[in-house]
mmCIF file of C-alpha atoms in Angstrom:
data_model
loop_
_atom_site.group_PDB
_atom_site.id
_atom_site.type_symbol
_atom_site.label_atom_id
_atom_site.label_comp_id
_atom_site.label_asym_id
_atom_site.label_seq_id
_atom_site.Cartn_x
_atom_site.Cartn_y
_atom_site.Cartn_z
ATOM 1 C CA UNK Z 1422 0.000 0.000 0.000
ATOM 2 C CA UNK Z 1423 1.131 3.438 -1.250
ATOM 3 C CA UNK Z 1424 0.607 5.464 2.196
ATOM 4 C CA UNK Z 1425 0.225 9.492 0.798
ATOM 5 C CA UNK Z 1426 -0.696 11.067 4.423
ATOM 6 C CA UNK Z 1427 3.015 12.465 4.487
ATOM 7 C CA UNK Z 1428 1.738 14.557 1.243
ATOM 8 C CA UNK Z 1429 -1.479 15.554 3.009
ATOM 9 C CA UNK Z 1430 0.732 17.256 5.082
ATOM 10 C CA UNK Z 1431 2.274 19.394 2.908
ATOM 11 C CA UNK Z 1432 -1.625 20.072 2.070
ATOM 12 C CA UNK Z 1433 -2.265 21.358 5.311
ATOM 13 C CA UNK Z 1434 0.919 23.494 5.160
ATOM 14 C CA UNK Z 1435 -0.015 25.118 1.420
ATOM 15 C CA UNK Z 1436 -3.774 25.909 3.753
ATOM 16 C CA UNK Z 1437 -5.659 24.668 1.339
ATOM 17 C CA UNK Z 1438 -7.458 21.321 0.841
ATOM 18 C CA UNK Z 1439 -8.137 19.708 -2.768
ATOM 19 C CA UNK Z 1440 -11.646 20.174 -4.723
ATOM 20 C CA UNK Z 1441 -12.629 17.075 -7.544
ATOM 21 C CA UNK Z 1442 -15.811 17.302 -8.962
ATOM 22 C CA UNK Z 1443 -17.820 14.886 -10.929
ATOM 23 C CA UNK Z 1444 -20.602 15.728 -13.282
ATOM 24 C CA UNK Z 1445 -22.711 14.173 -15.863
ATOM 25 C CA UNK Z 1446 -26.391 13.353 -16.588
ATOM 26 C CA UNK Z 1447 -28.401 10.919 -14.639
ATOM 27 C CA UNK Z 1448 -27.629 7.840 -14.754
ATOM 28 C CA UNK Z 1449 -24.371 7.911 -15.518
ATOM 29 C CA UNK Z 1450 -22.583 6.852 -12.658
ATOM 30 C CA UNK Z 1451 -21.454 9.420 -10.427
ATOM 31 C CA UNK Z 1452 -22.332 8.432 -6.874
ATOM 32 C CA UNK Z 1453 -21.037 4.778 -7.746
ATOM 33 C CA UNK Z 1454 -17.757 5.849 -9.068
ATOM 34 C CA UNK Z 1455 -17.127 8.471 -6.063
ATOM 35 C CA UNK Z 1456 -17.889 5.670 -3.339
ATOM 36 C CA UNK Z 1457 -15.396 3.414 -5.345
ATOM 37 C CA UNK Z 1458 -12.843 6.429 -5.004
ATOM 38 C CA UNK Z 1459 -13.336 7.200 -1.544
ATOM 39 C CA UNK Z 1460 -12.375 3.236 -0.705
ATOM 40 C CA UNK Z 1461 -9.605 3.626 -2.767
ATOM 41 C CA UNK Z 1462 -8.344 6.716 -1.543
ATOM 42 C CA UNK Z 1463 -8.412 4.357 1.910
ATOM 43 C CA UNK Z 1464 -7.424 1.396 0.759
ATOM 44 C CA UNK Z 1465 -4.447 1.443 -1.580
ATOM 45 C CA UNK Z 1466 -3.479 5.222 -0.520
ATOM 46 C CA UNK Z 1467 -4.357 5.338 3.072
ATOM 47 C CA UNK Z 1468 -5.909 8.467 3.334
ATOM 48 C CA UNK Z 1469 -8.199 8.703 6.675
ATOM 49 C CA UNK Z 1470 -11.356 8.771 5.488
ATOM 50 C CA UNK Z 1471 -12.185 11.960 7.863
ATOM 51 C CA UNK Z 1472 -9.890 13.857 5.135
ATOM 52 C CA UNK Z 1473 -12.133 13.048 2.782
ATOM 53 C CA UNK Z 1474 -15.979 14.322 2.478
ATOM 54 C CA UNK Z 1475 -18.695 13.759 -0.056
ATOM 55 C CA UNK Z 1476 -20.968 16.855 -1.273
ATOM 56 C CA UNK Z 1477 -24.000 16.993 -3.440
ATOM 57 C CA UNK Z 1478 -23.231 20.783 -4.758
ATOM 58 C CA UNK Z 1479 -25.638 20.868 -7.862
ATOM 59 C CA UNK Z 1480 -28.264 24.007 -6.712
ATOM 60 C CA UNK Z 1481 -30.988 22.921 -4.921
ATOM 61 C CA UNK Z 1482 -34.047 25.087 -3.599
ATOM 62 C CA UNK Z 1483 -32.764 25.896 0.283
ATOM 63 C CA UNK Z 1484 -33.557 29.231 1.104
ATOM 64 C CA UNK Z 1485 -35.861 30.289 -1.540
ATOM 65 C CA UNK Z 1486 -37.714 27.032 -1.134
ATOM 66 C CA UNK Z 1487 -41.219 28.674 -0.116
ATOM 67 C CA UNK Z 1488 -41.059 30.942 -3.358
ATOM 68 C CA UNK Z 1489 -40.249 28.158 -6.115
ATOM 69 C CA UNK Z 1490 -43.192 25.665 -3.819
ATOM 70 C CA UNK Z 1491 -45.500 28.828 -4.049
ATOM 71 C CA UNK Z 1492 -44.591 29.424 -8.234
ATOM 72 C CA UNK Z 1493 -45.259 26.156 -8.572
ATOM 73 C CA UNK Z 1494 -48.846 26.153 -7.514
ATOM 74 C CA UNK Z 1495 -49.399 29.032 -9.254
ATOM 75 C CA UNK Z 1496 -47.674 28.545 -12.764
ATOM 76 C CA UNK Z 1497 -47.368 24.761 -13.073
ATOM 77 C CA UNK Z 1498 -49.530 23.384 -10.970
ATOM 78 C CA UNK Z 1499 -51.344 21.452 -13.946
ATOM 79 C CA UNK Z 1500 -48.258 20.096 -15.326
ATOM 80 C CA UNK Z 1501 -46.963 17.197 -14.321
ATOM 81 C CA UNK Z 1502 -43.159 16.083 -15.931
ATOM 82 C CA UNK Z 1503 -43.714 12.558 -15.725
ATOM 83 C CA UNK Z 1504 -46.919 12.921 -17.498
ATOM 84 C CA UNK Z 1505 -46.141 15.297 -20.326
ATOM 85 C CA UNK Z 1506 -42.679 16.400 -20.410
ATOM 86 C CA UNK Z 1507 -42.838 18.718 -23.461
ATOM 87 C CA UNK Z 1508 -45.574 20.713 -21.849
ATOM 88 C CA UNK Z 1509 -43.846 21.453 -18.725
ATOM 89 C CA UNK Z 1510 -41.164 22.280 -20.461
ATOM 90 C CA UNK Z 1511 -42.907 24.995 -22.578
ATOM 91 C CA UNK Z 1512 -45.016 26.076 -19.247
ATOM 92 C CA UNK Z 1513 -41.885 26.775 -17.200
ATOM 93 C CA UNK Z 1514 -39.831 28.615 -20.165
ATOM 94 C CA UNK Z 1515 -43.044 30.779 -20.294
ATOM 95 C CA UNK Z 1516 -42.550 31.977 -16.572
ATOM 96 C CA UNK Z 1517 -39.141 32.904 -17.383
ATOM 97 C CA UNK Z 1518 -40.048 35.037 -20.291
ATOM 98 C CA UNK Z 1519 -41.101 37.469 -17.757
ATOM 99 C CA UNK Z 1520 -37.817 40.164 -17.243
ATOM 100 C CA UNK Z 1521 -38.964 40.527 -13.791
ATOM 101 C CA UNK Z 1522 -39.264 37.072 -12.730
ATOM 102 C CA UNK Z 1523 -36.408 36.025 -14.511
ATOM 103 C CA UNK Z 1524 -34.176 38.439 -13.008
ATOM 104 C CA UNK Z 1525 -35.775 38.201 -9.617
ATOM 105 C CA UNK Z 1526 -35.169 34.327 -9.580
ATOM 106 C CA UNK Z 1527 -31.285 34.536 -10.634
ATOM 107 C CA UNK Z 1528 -30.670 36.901 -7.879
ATOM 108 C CA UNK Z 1529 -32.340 34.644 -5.100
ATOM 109 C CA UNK Z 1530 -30.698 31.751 -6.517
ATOM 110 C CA UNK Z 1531 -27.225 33.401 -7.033
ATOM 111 C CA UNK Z 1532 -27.795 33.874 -2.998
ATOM 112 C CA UNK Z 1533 -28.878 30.576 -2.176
ATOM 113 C CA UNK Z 1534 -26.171 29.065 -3.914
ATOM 114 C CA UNK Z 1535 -23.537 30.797 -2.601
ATOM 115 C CA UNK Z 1536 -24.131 29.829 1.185
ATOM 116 C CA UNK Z 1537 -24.735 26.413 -0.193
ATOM 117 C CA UNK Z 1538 -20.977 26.723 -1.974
ATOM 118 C CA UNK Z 1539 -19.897 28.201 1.606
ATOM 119 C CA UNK Z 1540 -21.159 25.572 3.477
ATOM 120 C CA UNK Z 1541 -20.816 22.079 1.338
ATOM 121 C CA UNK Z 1542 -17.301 23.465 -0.462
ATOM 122 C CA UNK Z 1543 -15.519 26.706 0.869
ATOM 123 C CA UNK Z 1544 -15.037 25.663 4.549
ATOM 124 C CA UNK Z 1545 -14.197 22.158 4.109
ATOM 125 C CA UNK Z 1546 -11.571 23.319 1.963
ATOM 126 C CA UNK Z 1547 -10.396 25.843 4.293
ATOM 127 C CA UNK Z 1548 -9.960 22.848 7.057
ATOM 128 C CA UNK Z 1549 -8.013 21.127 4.479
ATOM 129 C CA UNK Z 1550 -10.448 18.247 3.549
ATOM 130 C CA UNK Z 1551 -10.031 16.502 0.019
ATOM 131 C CA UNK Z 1552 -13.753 17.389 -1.254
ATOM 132 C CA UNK Z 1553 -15.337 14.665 -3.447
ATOM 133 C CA UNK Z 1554 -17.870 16.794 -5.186
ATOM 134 C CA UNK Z 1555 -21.291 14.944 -7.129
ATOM 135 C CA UNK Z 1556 -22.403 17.834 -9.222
ATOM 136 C CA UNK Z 1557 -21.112 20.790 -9.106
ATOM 137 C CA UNK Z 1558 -21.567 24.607 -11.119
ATOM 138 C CA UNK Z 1559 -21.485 22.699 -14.891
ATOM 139 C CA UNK Z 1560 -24.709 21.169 -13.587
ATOM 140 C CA UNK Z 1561 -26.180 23.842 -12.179
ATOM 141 C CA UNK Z 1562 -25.541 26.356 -14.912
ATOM 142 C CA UNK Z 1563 -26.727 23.484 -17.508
ATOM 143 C CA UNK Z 1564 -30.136 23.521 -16.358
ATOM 144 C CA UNK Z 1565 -30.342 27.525 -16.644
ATOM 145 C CA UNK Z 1566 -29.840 26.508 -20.422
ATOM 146 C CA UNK Z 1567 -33.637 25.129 -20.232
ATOM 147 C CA UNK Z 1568 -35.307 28.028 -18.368
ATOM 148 C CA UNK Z 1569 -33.503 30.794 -20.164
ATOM 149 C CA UNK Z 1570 -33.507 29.656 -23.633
ATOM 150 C CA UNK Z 1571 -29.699 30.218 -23.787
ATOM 151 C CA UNK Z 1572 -26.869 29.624 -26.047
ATOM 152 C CA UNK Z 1573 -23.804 27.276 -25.218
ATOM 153 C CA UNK Z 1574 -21.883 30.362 -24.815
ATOM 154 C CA UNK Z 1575 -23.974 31.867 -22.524
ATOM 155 C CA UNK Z 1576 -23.509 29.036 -20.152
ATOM 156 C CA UNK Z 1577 -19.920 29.229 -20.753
ATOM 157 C CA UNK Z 1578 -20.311 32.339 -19.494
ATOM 158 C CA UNK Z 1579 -22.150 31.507 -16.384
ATOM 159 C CA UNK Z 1580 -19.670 28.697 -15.634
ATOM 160 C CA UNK Z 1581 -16.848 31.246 -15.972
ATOM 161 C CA UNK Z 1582 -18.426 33.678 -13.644
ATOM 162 C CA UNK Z 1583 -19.344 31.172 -11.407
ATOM 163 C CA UNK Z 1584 -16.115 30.749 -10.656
ATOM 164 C CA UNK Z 1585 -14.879 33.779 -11.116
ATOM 165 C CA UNK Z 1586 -17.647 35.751 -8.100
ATOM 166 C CA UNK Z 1587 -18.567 32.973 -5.546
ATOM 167 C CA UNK Z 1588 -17.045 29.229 -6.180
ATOM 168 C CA UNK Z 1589 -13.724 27.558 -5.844
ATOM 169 C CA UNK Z 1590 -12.691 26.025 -9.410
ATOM 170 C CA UNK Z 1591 -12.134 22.383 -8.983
ATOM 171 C CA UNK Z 1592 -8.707 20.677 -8.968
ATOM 172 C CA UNK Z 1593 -9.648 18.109 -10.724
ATOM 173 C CA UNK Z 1594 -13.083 18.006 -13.554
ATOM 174 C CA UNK Z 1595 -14.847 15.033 -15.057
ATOM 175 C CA UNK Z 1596 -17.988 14.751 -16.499
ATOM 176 C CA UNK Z 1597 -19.400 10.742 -17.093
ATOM 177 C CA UNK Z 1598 -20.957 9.869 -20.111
ATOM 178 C CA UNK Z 1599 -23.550 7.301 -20.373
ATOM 179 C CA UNK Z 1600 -26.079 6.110 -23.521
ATOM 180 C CA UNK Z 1601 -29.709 7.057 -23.074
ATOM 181 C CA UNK Z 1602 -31.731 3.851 -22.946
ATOM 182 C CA UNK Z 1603 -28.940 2.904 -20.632
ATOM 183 C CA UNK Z 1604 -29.224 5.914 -18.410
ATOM 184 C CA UNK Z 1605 -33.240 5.305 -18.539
ATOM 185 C CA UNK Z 1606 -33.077 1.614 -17.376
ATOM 186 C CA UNK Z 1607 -30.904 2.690 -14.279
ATOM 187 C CA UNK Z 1608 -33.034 5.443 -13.396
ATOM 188 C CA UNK Z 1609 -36.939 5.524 -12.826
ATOM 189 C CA UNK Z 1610 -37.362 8.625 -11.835
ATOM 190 C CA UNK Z 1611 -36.783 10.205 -15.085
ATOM 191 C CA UNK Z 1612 -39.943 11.727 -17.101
ATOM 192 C CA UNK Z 1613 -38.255 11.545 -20.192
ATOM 193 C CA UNK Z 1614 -35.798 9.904 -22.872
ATOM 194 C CA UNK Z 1615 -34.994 13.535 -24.063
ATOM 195 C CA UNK Z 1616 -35.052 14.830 -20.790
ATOM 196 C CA UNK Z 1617 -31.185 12.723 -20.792
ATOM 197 C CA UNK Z 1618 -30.654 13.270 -25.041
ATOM 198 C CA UNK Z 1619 -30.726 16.827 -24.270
ATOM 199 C CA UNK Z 1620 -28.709 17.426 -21.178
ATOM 200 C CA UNK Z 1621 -25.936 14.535 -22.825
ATOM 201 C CA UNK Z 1622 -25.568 16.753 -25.588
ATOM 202 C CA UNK Z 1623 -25.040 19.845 -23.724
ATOM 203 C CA UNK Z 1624 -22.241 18.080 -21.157
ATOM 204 C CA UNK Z 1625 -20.555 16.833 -24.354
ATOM 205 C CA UNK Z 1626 -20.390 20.233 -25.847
ATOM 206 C CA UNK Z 1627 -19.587 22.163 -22.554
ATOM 207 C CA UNK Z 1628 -16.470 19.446 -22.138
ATOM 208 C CA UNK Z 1629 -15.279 20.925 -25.319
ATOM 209 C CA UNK Z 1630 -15.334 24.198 -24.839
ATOM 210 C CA UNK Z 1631 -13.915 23.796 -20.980
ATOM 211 C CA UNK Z 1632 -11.433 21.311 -22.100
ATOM 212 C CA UNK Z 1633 -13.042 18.857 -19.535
ATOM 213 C CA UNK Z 1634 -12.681 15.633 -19.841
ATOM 214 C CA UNK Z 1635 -15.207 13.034 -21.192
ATOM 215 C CA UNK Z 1636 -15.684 9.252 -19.988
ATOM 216 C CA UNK Z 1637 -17.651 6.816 -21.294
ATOM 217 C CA UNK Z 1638 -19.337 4.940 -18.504
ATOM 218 C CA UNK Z 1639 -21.835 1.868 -18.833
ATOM 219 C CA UNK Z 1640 -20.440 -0.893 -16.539
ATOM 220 C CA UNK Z 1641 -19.158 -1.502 -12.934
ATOM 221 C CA UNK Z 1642 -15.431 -2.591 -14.326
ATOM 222 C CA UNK Z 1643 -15.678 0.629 -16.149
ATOM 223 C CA UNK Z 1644 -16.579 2.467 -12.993
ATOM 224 C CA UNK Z 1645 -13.850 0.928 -11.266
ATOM 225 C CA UNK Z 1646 -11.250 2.320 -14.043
ATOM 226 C CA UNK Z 1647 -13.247 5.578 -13.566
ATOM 227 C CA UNK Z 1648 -12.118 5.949 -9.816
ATOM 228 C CA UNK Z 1649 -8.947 4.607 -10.318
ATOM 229 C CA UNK Z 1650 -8.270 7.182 -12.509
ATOM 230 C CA UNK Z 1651 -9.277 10.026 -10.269
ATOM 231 C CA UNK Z 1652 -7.381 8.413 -7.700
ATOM 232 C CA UNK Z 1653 -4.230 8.582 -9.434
ATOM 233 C CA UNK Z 1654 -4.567 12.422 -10.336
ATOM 234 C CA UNK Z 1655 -5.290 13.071 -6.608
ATOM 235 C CA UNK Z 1656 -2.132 11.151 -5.452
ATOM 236 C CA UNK Z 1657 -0.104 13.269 -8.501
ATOM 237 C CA UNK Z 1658 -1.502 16.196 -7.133
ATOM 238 C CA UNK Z 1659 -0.833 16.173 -3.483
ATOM 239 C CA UNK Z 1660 2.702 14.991 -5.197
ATOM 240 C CA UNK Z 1661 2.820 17.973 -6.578
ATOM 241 C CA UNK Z 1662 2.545 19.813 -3.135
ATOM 242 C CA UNK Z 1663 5.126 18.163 -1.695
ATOM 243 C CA UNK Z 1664 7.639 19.263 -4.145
ATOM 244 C CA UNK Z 1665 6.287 22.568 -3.849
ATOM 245 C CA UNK Z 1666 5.836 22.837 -0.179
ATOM 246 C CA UNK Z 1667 8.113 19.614 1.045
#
């Protein structure tokens, strides 16, 4: 075994701890392949598994919670996703057509999301924690793409400022690819097939343009490989710090 807590240490002398983020639709993968890399970032690295933490970081409705709950009642409250996904697509782009609203709802979520980000990512990376993160600002901004009637660029541009005003950029990116009729078989809680065509698309062409990189992943040997992987560019990483710090 390959024991790397002497380069955590240099970690906690550089006073920072490491971000890895791991993105794609659902489906593909994510939660499996971060438990796989959390036991083997114990168990052929011999981290301490209280360095290590697990986030769900895609936005969710926190603070603003009694607002969306109350818009929903009002807008959608005839739509159902699992029922007819087109329509509640078109019915929720129509809310957002409205300046005001559309406005009004960034800002609150821009606020929401930031404590979230302080909370699940900023201060376990100030105590020096290795942050495993499943979803992260790709996914959030992605779904903005829907609501907004955006370009590719525009999210781009999100992403970027994202980072830029209020989140920590990770260390290390990946987004998981996975076929749709596979995705749909693993998931029942989907309302569509083109609910996961559409987003795949998108995380393939965001990858591009973010030079973030792509894997393909549609088995449990492939998920192993997966976390592997990230396991490796962790242990190069803190590597890294102790040649810089050591």
């Amino acid at each position: 075994m390959v024991h790397i807590n002497q380069f955590y240490e240099v970690m906690l002398m550089s006073k920072r701890g490491l971000l890895i983020a791991v993105s794609g639709v659902d489906g593909s993968g994510k939660t499996t392949v971060i438990s796989m890399l959390m036991r083997i970032l114990s168990d052929k690295y011999g981290i301490d598994k209280g360095k290590v933490i697990y986030v769900w970081c895609k936005y969710e409705y926190k603070l603003i919670k009694p607002l969306t709950v109350l818009g929903r009642i009002i807008f959608l409250r005839n739509s159902d996703p699992l029922k007819n996904y087109n329509d509640y697509c078109k019915k929720r782009k129509s809310i957002f057509r409205n300046p005001l609203v559309a406005r009004m709802y960034r800002v609150l979520m821009d606020i929401d999301y930031a404590f979230q980000i302080l909370i699940n990512i900023k201060i376990p990376l100030l105590l020096n924690k290795i942050v495993i993160c499943d979803r992260y600002i790709i996914d959030t901004a992605l779904e903005l793409y829907f609501d907004y009637d955006l370009e590719i660029e525009d999210i781009v541009d999100i992403i970027n400022k994202y980072y830029k005003r209020m989140a920590p950029k990770p260390d290390i990116q990946l987004i998981l690819d996975i076929d749709e009729e596979e995705a749909m078989r693993r998931k029942n809680d989907v309302p569509h097939i083109d609910y996961i065509r559409e987003r795949r698309y998108l995380y393939n062409s965001l990858a591009g343009k973010l030079n973030i990189n792509v894997l393909y992943n549609d088995t449990l040997e492939k998920a192993e490989q997966i976390a592997h992987y990230l396991a490796d560019k962790i242990f190069a990483l803190l590597k890294q710090y102790q040649q810089s710090y050591g």
